[in-house]
XYZ file of C-alpha atoms in Angstrom:
594
model
C -9.956 -34.452 0.883
C -8.874 -35.213 4.395
C -8.945 -32.318 6.875
C -5.744 -32.132 8.991
C -6.797 -31.728 12.628
C -3.286 -30.442 13.674
C -3.430 -27.700 11.069
C -6.943 -26.629 12.049
C -5.818 -26.392 15.718
C -2.785 -24.339 14.738
C -4.815 -21.876 12.724
C -7.408 -21.613 15.527
C -4.657 -20.848 18.085
C -3.043 -18.145 15.895
C -6.338 -16.620 15.030
C -7.559 -16.478 18.677
C -4.210 -14.955 19.700
C -4.557 -12.215 17.151
C -8.212 -11.601 17.926
C -7.468 -11.361 21.687
C -4.650 -8.981 21.106
C -6.877 -6.716 18.856
C -9.612 -6.638 21.449
C -7.237 -6.004 24.254
C -5.650 -3.085 22.261
C -9.086 -1.598 21.752
C -9.944 -1.908 25.397
C -6.617 -0.532 26.620
C -6.885 2.601 24.395
C -10.642 3.154 24.446
C -10.275 6.451 26.247
C -7.125 7.556 24.412
C -7.226 11.140 23.197
C -10.463 11.901 25.016
C -8.841 13.862 27.711
C -6.865 15.939 25.179
C -10.094 16.806 23.333
C -9.227 14.648 20.244
C -12.153 13.456 18.226
C -12.975 9.734 18.476
C -12.978 9.460 14.664
C -9.445 10.782 14.522
C -8.368 8.400 17.293
C -9.659 5.526 15.103
C -7.916 6.782 12.027
C -4.500 7.896 13.506
C -4.482 6.379 16.944
C -4.383 9.623 18.870
C -0.989 10.369 17.307
C 0.874 8.701 20.208
C 2.211 5.567 18.476
C 5.694 4.972 19.912
C 8.875 3.636 18.319
C 8.363 -0.036 19.285
C 4.733 -0.483 18.136
C 5.255 2.083 15.352
C 8.190 0.286 13.982
C 6.298 -2.998 13.757
C 3.205 -1.552 12.281
C 5.111 0.527 9.764
C 6.985 -2.601 8.646
C 3.620 -4.391 8.304
C 2.675 -1.744 5.688
C 4.240 -3.983 3.026
C 5.355 -7.185 4.893
C 2.272 -9.329 4.490
C 1.048 -12.371 2.720
C 1.711 -11.131 -0.681
C 5.170 -9.935 0.279
C 6.449 -13.166 1.670
C 4.686 -15.411 -0.797
C 5.571 -13.282 -3.823
C 9.275 -13.007 -2.871
C 9.509 -16.769 -2.549
C 7.679 -17.220 -5.835
C 9.985 -15.034 -7.853
C 13.113 -16.481 -6.416
C 11.783 -19.984 -7.334
C 10.571 -19.245 -10.840
C 13.015 -20.253 -13.638
C 14.130 -17.368 -15.779
C 13.375 -14.869 -12.996
C 15.132 -15.668 -9.725
C 16.429 -13.291 -7.079
C 17.367 -10.744 -9.803
C 13.643 -10.160 -10.330
C 12.522 -10.381 -6.759
C 12.452 -6.653 -6.424
C 9.923 -6.260 -3.686
C 12.295 -6.356 -0.700
C 14.755 -3.721 -1.969
C 12.064 -1.716 -3.752
C 9.736 -1.381 -0.822
C 12.644 -0.787 1.548
C 13.846 2.095 -0.597
C 10.229 3.285 -0.850
C 10.158 3.656 2.958
C 13.538 5.395 2.928
C 12.456 7.942 0.252
C 9.173 8.331 1.987
C 10.874 9.058 5.308
C 13.363 11.477 3.761
C 10.972 13.599 1.785
C 7.274 12.850 2.513
C 6.882 11.879 6.124
C 7.933 15.184 7.755
C 5.786 17.646 5.706
C 2.748 15.409 5.994
C 2.996 14.836 9.765
C 4.047 18.283 10.709
C 0.925 19.765 9.175
C -1.405 17.573 11.117
C -3.134 15.873 8.289
C -5.403 12.924 9.028
C -5.375 11.105 5.708
C -3.235 11.118 2.542
C -6.004 12.874 0.615
C -6.147 15.971 2.928
C -3.421 18.055 1.057
C -5.235 17.391 -2.274
C -8.666 18.564 -1.032
C -6.907 21.476 0.784
C -5.214 22.782 -2.422
C -7.225 21.369 -5.300
C -10.639 21.194 -3.823
C -13.152 18.527 -2.779
C -13.978 17.432 -6.340
C -10.360 16.565 -7.140
C -10.038 14.863 -3.808
C -12.978 12.732 -4.779
C -11.353 11.774 -8.160
C -8.133 10.879 -6.436
C -9.951 8.761 -3.966
C -10.955 6.391 -6.786
C -7.466 4.875 -7.647
C -6.597 4.954 -3.959
C -9.695 2.967 -2.996
C -9.208 0.540 -5.878
C -5.721 -0.066 -4.722
C -6.722 -0.838 -1.097
C -9.724 -3.051 -1.947
C -7.999 -5.015 -4.732
C -4.849 -5.520 -2.581
C -7.080 -6.885 0.287
C -8.962 -9.178 -2.152
C -5.670 -10.456 -3.618
C -4.106 -11.416 -0.375
C -7.343 -13.011 0.938
C -7.468 -15.029 -2.260
C -3.839 -16.126 -1.691
C -4.655 -17.109 1.896
C -7.434 -19.365 0.736
C -5.202 -21.129 -1.756
C -2.430 -21.457 0.853
C -4.718 -23.074 3.512
C -6.175 -25.366 0.969
C -2.689 -26.657 0.087
C -1.608 -27.557 3.624
C -4.742 -28.420 5.563
C -7.168 -29.259 2.829
C -9.985 -27.117 4.134
C -12.521 -25.381 2.072
C -11.098 -22.199 0.396
C -14.276 -20.202 0.778
C -14.601 -20.973 4.507
C -10.987 -20.002 5.279
C -11.197 -16.673 3.419
C -14.534 -15.689 5.085
C -13.330 -16.596 8.604
C -10.021 -14.718 8.101
C -11.785 -11.639 6.817
C -14.351 -11.642 9.610
C -11.662 -11.715 12.309
C -9.727 -8.900 10.675
C -12.943 -6.828 10.160
C -14.048 -7.459 13.741
C -11.019 -6.167 15.669
C -10.592 -3.274 13.170
C -14.190 -2.309 13.865
C -13.637 -2.431 17.537
C -10.237 -0.798 17.945
C -9.357 1.007 14.698
C -5.684 1.816 14.262
C -4.677 0.787 17.830
C -6.043 -2.777 17.190
C -4.315 -2.813 13.732
C -1.013 -1.632 15.177
C -0.912 -3.942 18.226
C -1.910 -6.965 16.162
C 0.826 -6.065 13.703
C 3.405 -6.641 16.385
C 2.052 -10.117 17.068
C 1.679 -10.955 13.334
C 5.165 -9.854 12.398
C 6.615 -11.894 15.358
C 4.625 -14.817 14.144
C 5.866 -14.444 10.517
C 9.497 -14.093 11.508
C 9.512 -16.976 14.084
C 7.340 -19.306 11.910
C 9.350 -18.956 8.775
C 12.759 -19.085 10.475
C 11.813 -22.170 12.450
C 10.793 -23.826 9.054
C 13.988 -22.989 7.111
C 16.507 -25.177 8.892
C 14.186 -28.242 8.541
C 13.587 -27.580 4.850
C 17.364 -27.064 4.159
C 18.221 -30.442 5.913
C 15.632 -32.431 3.867
C 17.431 -35.137 1.782
C 15.725 -34.026 -1.386
C 17.228 -30.517 -1.127
C 20.564 -29.848 -2.734
C 23.069 -27.277 -1.560
C 21.482 -23.876 -2.328
C 24.945 -22.249 -2.770
C 25.593 -24.620 -5.704
C 22.088 -24.190 -7.343
C 22.539 -20.407 -7.040
C 24.886 -20.448 -10.022
C 24.544 -23.892 -11.522
C 21.512 -25.397 -13.277
C 20.642 -28.646 -11.466
C 16.835 -29.198 -11.415
C 16.103 -25.886 -13.086
C 17.921 -22.711 -13.988
C 20.002 -21.049 -11.140
C 17.840 -19.290 -8.665
C 20.038 -16.099 -8.624
C 18.517 -15.376 -11.999
C 19.718 -12.804 -14.441
C 18.555 -9.628 -16.293
C 18.716 -9.907 -20.012
C 19.774 -6.705 -21.870
C 16.422 -6.627 -23.681
C 14.612 -6.535 -20.321
C 16.711 -3.854 -18.672
C 14.227 -1.014 -19.112
C 11.426 -3.325 -17.970
C 13.287 -4.139 -14.823
C 13.993 -0.484 -14.235
C 10.326 0.357 -14.827
C 9.168 -2.260 -12.309
C 11.716 -1.151 -9.703
C 10.672 2.514 -9.960
C 7.056 1.351 -9.563
C 7.933 -0.291 -6.266
C 10.262 2.355 -4.974
C 8.089 5.423 -5.749
C 4.761 3.821 -6.239
C 4.991 2.408 -2.726
C 4.779 5.876 -1.224
C 1.348 7.333 -2.116
C -0.681 4.688 -0.179
C -2.915 5.528 2.812
C -1.687 2.381 4.647
C 1.768 4.086 4.739
C 0.578 7.575 5.607
C -1.731 6.247 8.261
C 1.367 5.059 10.148
C 3.194 8.334 9.372
C 0.297 10.512 10.629
C -0.089 8.369 13.825
C 3.486 9.031 14.877
C 3.905 11.214 17.933
C 6.005 13.714 15.952
C 7.337 14.375 12.446
C 10.830 13.245 13.437
C 9.364 9.956 14.891
C 7.505 9.470 11.530
C 10.806 9.623 9.688
C 12.590 7.321 12.108
C 9.672 4.868 11.802
C 10.017 4.796 8.093
C 13.812 4.044 8.308
C 13.232 1.280 10.877
C 10.500 -0.261 8.618
C 12.912 -0.184 5.718
C 15.347 -2.304 7.591
C 12.505 -4.570 8.768
C 11.368 -5.128 5.203
C 14.772 -6.471 4.338
C 15.050 -8.645 7.357
C 11.657 -10.168 6.957
C 12.439 -11.036 3.214
C 15.414 -13.249 4.078
C 13.490 -16.414 4.988
C 11.258 -15.958 1.960
C 14.303 -15.831 -0.288
C 15.735 -18.919 1.253
C 12.462 -20.798 0.839
C 12.301 -19.831 -2.859
C 15.919 -20.970 -3.263
C 15.090 -24.271 -1.462
C 12.163 -24.859 -3.778
C 14.536 -24.339 -6.859
C 17.062 -26.746 -5.327
C 14.624 -29.617 -4.604
C 14.237 -32.882 -6.457
C 10.477 -33.037 -6.127
C 10.412 -36.646 -7.294
C 11.784 -37.582 -3.915
C 9.100 -35.759 -1.991
C 5.392 -36.422 -1.234
C 4.435 -33.612 -3.701
C 4.860 -35.811 -6.741
C 7.106 -36.344 -9.752
C 6.471 -32.944 -11.336
C 7.802 -29.783 -9.708
C 5.314 -27.011 -8.713
C 6.351 -24.852 -11.704
C 5.006 -27.530 -14.071
C 1.812 -27.785 -12.167
C 1.343 -23.950 -12.302
C 1.589 -23.737 -8.530
C 4.711 -21.525 -8.426
C 2.747 -18.817 -6.526
C 2.302 -21.321 -3.682
C 5.914 -22.461 -3.435
C 6.208 -21.239 0.152
C 3.349 -23.308 1.631
C 4.324 -26.298 -0.563
C 7.840 -26.188 0.819
C 6.478 -25.958 4.346
C 4.166 -28.956 3.768
C 6.374 -31.302 1.854
C 9.870 -30.538 3.151
C 9.241 -29.977 6.845
C 7.700 -32.127 9.588
C 4.012 -31.720 9.936
C 4.202 -29.881 13.236
C 6.679 -27.422 11.728
C 4.573 -26.858 8.596
C 1.535 -26.044 10.597
C 3.543 -23.521 12.634
C 4.658 -21.924 9.399
C 1.049 -21.968 8.123
C -0.004 -19.925 11.127
C 2.749 -17.430 10.187
C 1.393 -17.047 6.612
C -2.170 -16.625 7.889
C -1.018 -13.931 10.262
C 0.837 -12.202 7.464
C -2.265 -12.022 5.421
C -4.390 -10.577 8.131
C -1.687 -7.907 8.907
C -2.164 -6.639 5.348
C -6.001 -6.979 5.021
C -6.775 -5.052 8.294
C -4.637 -2.119 7.313
C -6.061 -1.801 3.825
C -9.657 -1.979 5.004
C -9.047 0.647 7.683
C -7.212 2.907 5.207
C -10.051 2.764 2.669
C -12.797 3.447 5.313
C -10.727 6.340 6.788
C -10.441 8.061 3.396
C -14.106 7.593 2.654
C -15.462 8.778 5.989
C -13.260 11.891 6.137
C -12.454 12.964 2.598
C -15.711 11.980 0.860
C -18.427 11.855 3.503
C -17.304 14.583 5.840
C -15.390 17.104 3.675
C -17.325 16.690 0.446
C -20.912 16.154 1.676
C -21.327 16.599 5.411
C -18.936 19.177 6.754
C -21.291 19.675 9.761
C -21.298 15.942 10.654
C -20.770 15.182 14.282
C -17.914 13.043 15.512
C -20.241 10.262 16.453
C -21.713 10.251 12.901
C -18.272 9.963 11.319
C -17.357 7.128 13.600
C -20.515 5.239 12.521
C -19.710 5.925 8.882
C -16.263 4.441 9.461
C -17.733 1.402 11.075
C -20.078 0.782 8.281
C -17.594 1.240 5.583
C -15.083 -1.003 7.378
C -17.684 -3.749 7.101
C -18.788 -2.780 3.573
C -15.184 -2.604 2.155
C -14.146 -5.740 4.061
C -17.149 -7.618 2.576
C -16.350 -6.222 -0.885
C -12.733 -7.454 -0.782
C -13.922 -10.870 0.547
C -16.504 -11.229 -2.219
C -13.910 -10.322 -4.855
C -11.428 -12.846 -3.388
C -14.079 -15.559 -3.723
C -15.789 -14.666 -6.928
C -13.335 -12.833 -9.188
C -10.688 -14.874 -11.063
C -8.831 -11.736 -12.194
C -8.291 -10.160 -8.761
C -4.493 -10.049 -9.239
C -4.772 -8.369 -12.546
C -7.071 -5.744 -11.053
C -4.657 -5.204 -8.240
C -1.613 -4.786 -10.649
C -3.549 -2.299 -12.760
C -4.828 -0.326 -9.738
C -1.388 -0.210 -8.134
C 0.029 1.155 -11.430
C -2.721 3.925 -11.377
C -1.596 4.811 -7.903
C 1.926 5.243 -9.199
C 1.161 7.159 -12.372
C -1.661 9.315 -10.946
C -1.379 9.810 -7.122
C 2.451 9.965 -6.848
C 2.931 12.889 -9.299
C -0.050 14.697 -7.666
C 1.524 14.252 -4.220
C 4.870 15.628 -5.586
C 3.011 18.646 -7.007
C 0.825 19.398 -4.008
C 3.694 19.250 -1.490
C 6.719 20.600 -3.427
C 5.684 22.658 -6.419
C 4.371 26.173 -5.834
C 1.462 27.323 -7.898
C -0.176 24.057 -9.038
C -3.922 24.149 -9.204
C -7.020 22.196 -9.911
C -6.722 22.553 -13.682
C -3.246 21.098 -13.661
C -4.339 18.340 -11.344
C -7.152 17.323 -13.691
C -4.794 17.432 -16.731
C -2.092 15.337 -14.882
C -4.801 12.791 -13.844
C -6.075 12.318 -17.399
C -2.443 12.126 -18.886
C -1.439 9.401 -16.418
C -4.612 7.344 -16.704
C -4.696 7.373 -20.584
C -1.035 6.617 -20.920
C -1.045 3.782 -18.425
C -4.287 2.022 -19.606
C -3.154 2.644 -23.166
C -0.284 0.234 -22.471
C -2.648 -2.638 -21.786
C -2.693 -5.230 -18.945
C -2.089 -8.886 -19.867
C -3.423 -10.122 -16.515
C -6.852 -8.619 -17.362
C -6.527 -9.546 -21.033
C -6.827 -5.785 -21.699
C -5.209 -5.105 -25.197
C -3.106 -1.979 -25.607
C -4.143 0.855 -27.857
C -0.695 2.604 -27.440
C 2.207 0.449 -28.691
C 5.376 1.823 -27.036
C 8.834 1.344 -28.572
C 10.268 -2.151 -28.153
C 6.901 -4.009 -27.614
C 6.839 -7.710 -28.416
C 4.217 -10.439 -28.813
C 4.549 -13.286 -26.295
C 2.702 -16.545 -26.129
C 1.447 -18.552 -23.238
C 0.413 -22.203 -23.494
C -2.309 -23.422 -21.061
C -1.078 -26.451 -19.331
C -4.350 -28.417 -19.240
C -6.133 -27.353 -22.521
C -2.971 -26.618 -24.639
C -4.643 -23.424 -25.790
C -2.082 -20.749 -26.989
C -2.666 -17.249 -25.814
C -0.897 -14.307 -27.248
C -0.304 -11.036 -25.483
C 1.641 -7.862 -25.926
C 4.558 -7.206 -23.585
C 5.640 -3.599 -23.305
C 9.413 -3.517 -22.639
C 9.494 0.234 -22.782
C 9.366 1.879 -19.219
C 5.895 3.223 -20.060
C 4.740 3.282 -16.364
C 7.461 5.592 -15.289
C 7.124 7.687 -18.407
C 3.354 7.932 -17.801
C 4.145 9.066 -14.184
C 6.536 11.715 -15.479
C 4.078 12.883 -18.083
C 1.421 13.165 -15.422
C 3.643 15.263 -13.259
C 4.819 17.560 -16.128
C 1.204 17.864 -17.365
C 0.165 18.952 -13.950
C 2.753 21.624 -13.639
C 2.348 22.869 -17.256
C -1.415 23.009 -17.207
C -1.390 24.735 -13.801
C 0.852 27.597 -14.878
C -0.971 27.855 -18.304
C -4.287 28.214 -16.472
C -2.820 30.686 -14.051
C -1.367 32.823 -16.884
C -4.578 32.795 -18.881
C -6.793 33.843 -16.003
C -4.409 36.329 -14.389
C -3.426 38.031 -17.644
C -7.078 38.531 -18.525
C -6.900 36.343 -21.639
C -9.761 34.268 -20.108
C -12.494 35.975 -18.155
C -12.651 35.260 -14.408
C -16.114 33.897 -14.879
C -14.725 30.851 -16.693
C -12.761 29.755 -13.605
C -15.475 27.093 -13.033
C -13.138 24.863 -10.959
C -12.198 27.805 -8.593
C -8.598 26.873 -9.215
C -7.037 30.299 -9.863
C -9.229 33.337 -9.364
C -11.442 31.793 -6.654
C -8.657 29.940 -4.966
C -9.624 31.277 -1.557
C -13.203 30.288 -1.812
C -15.071 28.320 0.896
C -14.222 25.071 -0.927
C -10.457 25.546 -1.146
C -8.669 26.596 1.969
C -6.430 29.601 1.860
C -2.909 28.490 0.938
C -1.479 30.615 3.704
C -2.553 27.889 6.091
C 0.485 25.910 4.864
C 3.029 28.739 4.744
C 4.378 31.524 6.861
C 4.152 35.211 6.257
C 7.600 35.718 4.809
C 7.959 32.957 2.192
C 5.893 31.608 -0.645
C 7.294 28.138 -0.508
C 5.813 25.396 1.708
C 7.673 25.393 5.017
C 8.772 21.968 6.269
C 9.563 23.094 9.854
C 8.232 21.261 12.773
C 8.094 24.415 14.893
C 4.473 25.003 14.162
C 2.460 23.137 16.870
C 0.174 20.543 15.584
C -2.813 20.268 17.864
C -6.001 18.380 17.297
C -9.263 20.135 16.387
C -11.310 20.646 19.501
C -14.672 21.024 17.772
C -16.509 19.913 14.713
C -18.092 23.238 13.774
C -15.034 24.955 12.360
C -16.137 24.175 8.793
C -13.771 22.969 6.167
C -10.667 24.599 7.631
C -11.281 23.172 11.112
C -11.344 19.632 9.748
C -7.703 19.840 8.743
C -5.829 21.391 11.640
C -6.159 23.352 14.792
C -7.815 26.802 14.483
C -4.643 28.418 15.943
C -2.668 27.237 12.967
C -5.247 28.553 10.577
C -5.267 32.049 12.000
C -4.116 34.892 9.654
C -2.096 36.700 12.327
C 0.826 34.388 11.851
C 1.312 33.846 15.573
C 1.530 30.072 15.089
C 3.778 29.994 12.064
C 7.409 29.025 12.247
C 8.399 32.490 11.032
C 6.402 34.202 13.785
C 8.129 32.111 16.333
C 11.475 33.096 14.977
C 10.371 36.826 15.020
C 9.532 36.619 18.643
C 13.140 35.746 19.445
C 14.643 38.476 17.318
């Protein structure tokens, strides 16, 4: 294969730009938070909590707008039988950010948490926090691996360079500037990357539309010309499947550390909400060129192009329709510019996920579960090591594992059916405890895995109503594969069962122990009788003195911990907030004015 020198130059320019911005951001903010007494580890994780609207809006949008987002949207619009009707990511993730901003951003940010797992360990204990870390970590690592794998395939299509080399170089650059600058580097590079994506794709669209091989996309939207209309349709038999997938995107897009990392880095709870709403708008805007490129692919007579007589769908290259359109329907200098945009998109996702995974491990596993007396310098080094380890793991999976997409689909489902109901319970339901959390965890996991996963060739052992057997014929070998498709919304049902199981088991355990039906000595998880033990922080740290419900007011000051020897409690919030005299609670502030 011939290596295209122009493409290599374009990639090098984009990568050097992003690398320089990442290093500059790290240098610019190297002393951020030091004068205020903020720990260096927290500065790496949440950027000193001083991310403003401009940078914050871009980096929050980059939570979901990455390589998988723009490539996946174009693919679904292009695929016959699916089309725009099944391209749910833009609206699903946009609504996810809206729901997150309305209900989750304010309580999480106002209490000064550092990671998404903090409230779980605060209420359910360190063991449960460790269990919830597993699906969260799987989601972040598999997501990074999936998009790095997509990047390698994309670069091989346009510039004919070795897939392994492109993946390794991209991962090393993302790992390096994340190691150097933490969230600051991630946030500032997100600004550059989103700008590159927007400009690169929009510059390419007019050239692709004006190509002689492309028919009017307004005609092919409703009429079958080269394939079925790209608007697509939803068959009545697939209605519940569509709803299930949409709920997965809308609600399952909330309980991710990549999202809450941005929320918790905002300068205030109100800013965190505003950033979520801005990002929702950004998700929709950034999806437009991808939708148009997918429509262009469906409206092209590929026999008139340099691609060949067969369209990409017949060559099983539908997942690369975006780079194929850039290469074969645009001038070379335009396609290389668009390629840089795609590469930037991938890195904007990979760096965030790697930092998120390392933040949760360093804080919630290493510090809170094993080394509560760990110094700030020690935590920083643990973060640096795990950034490299998790980045290397994602890279290795992208290169060696053929089922990385299937692993990511399954892990993202587990995030939805396990972590989302747990987050609902810990923030909004009074009285849930560790026993309920364990029960909900098991219910969600069994019901979801029981439904099977075709991408992993994992057969179901629970056959939900409406299941059908589908067949897939391999294009090259002609081998017919059969798999079970669950048309019942079993993912959402699993999520609801996990939530209800958490609440029911919590209140049952509470009744059994408090009524004396079970002896207090059997409270081995310290979930009811010993709820105020050293492992589980006193629940009054989240509430005021006059109400039992969790208060969502911003009046309580959120200051950073000034020391590292405050024990478990000191790792979550400022010692003033944890005091029992109520002087820093919203209610006490109101009392002072009465």
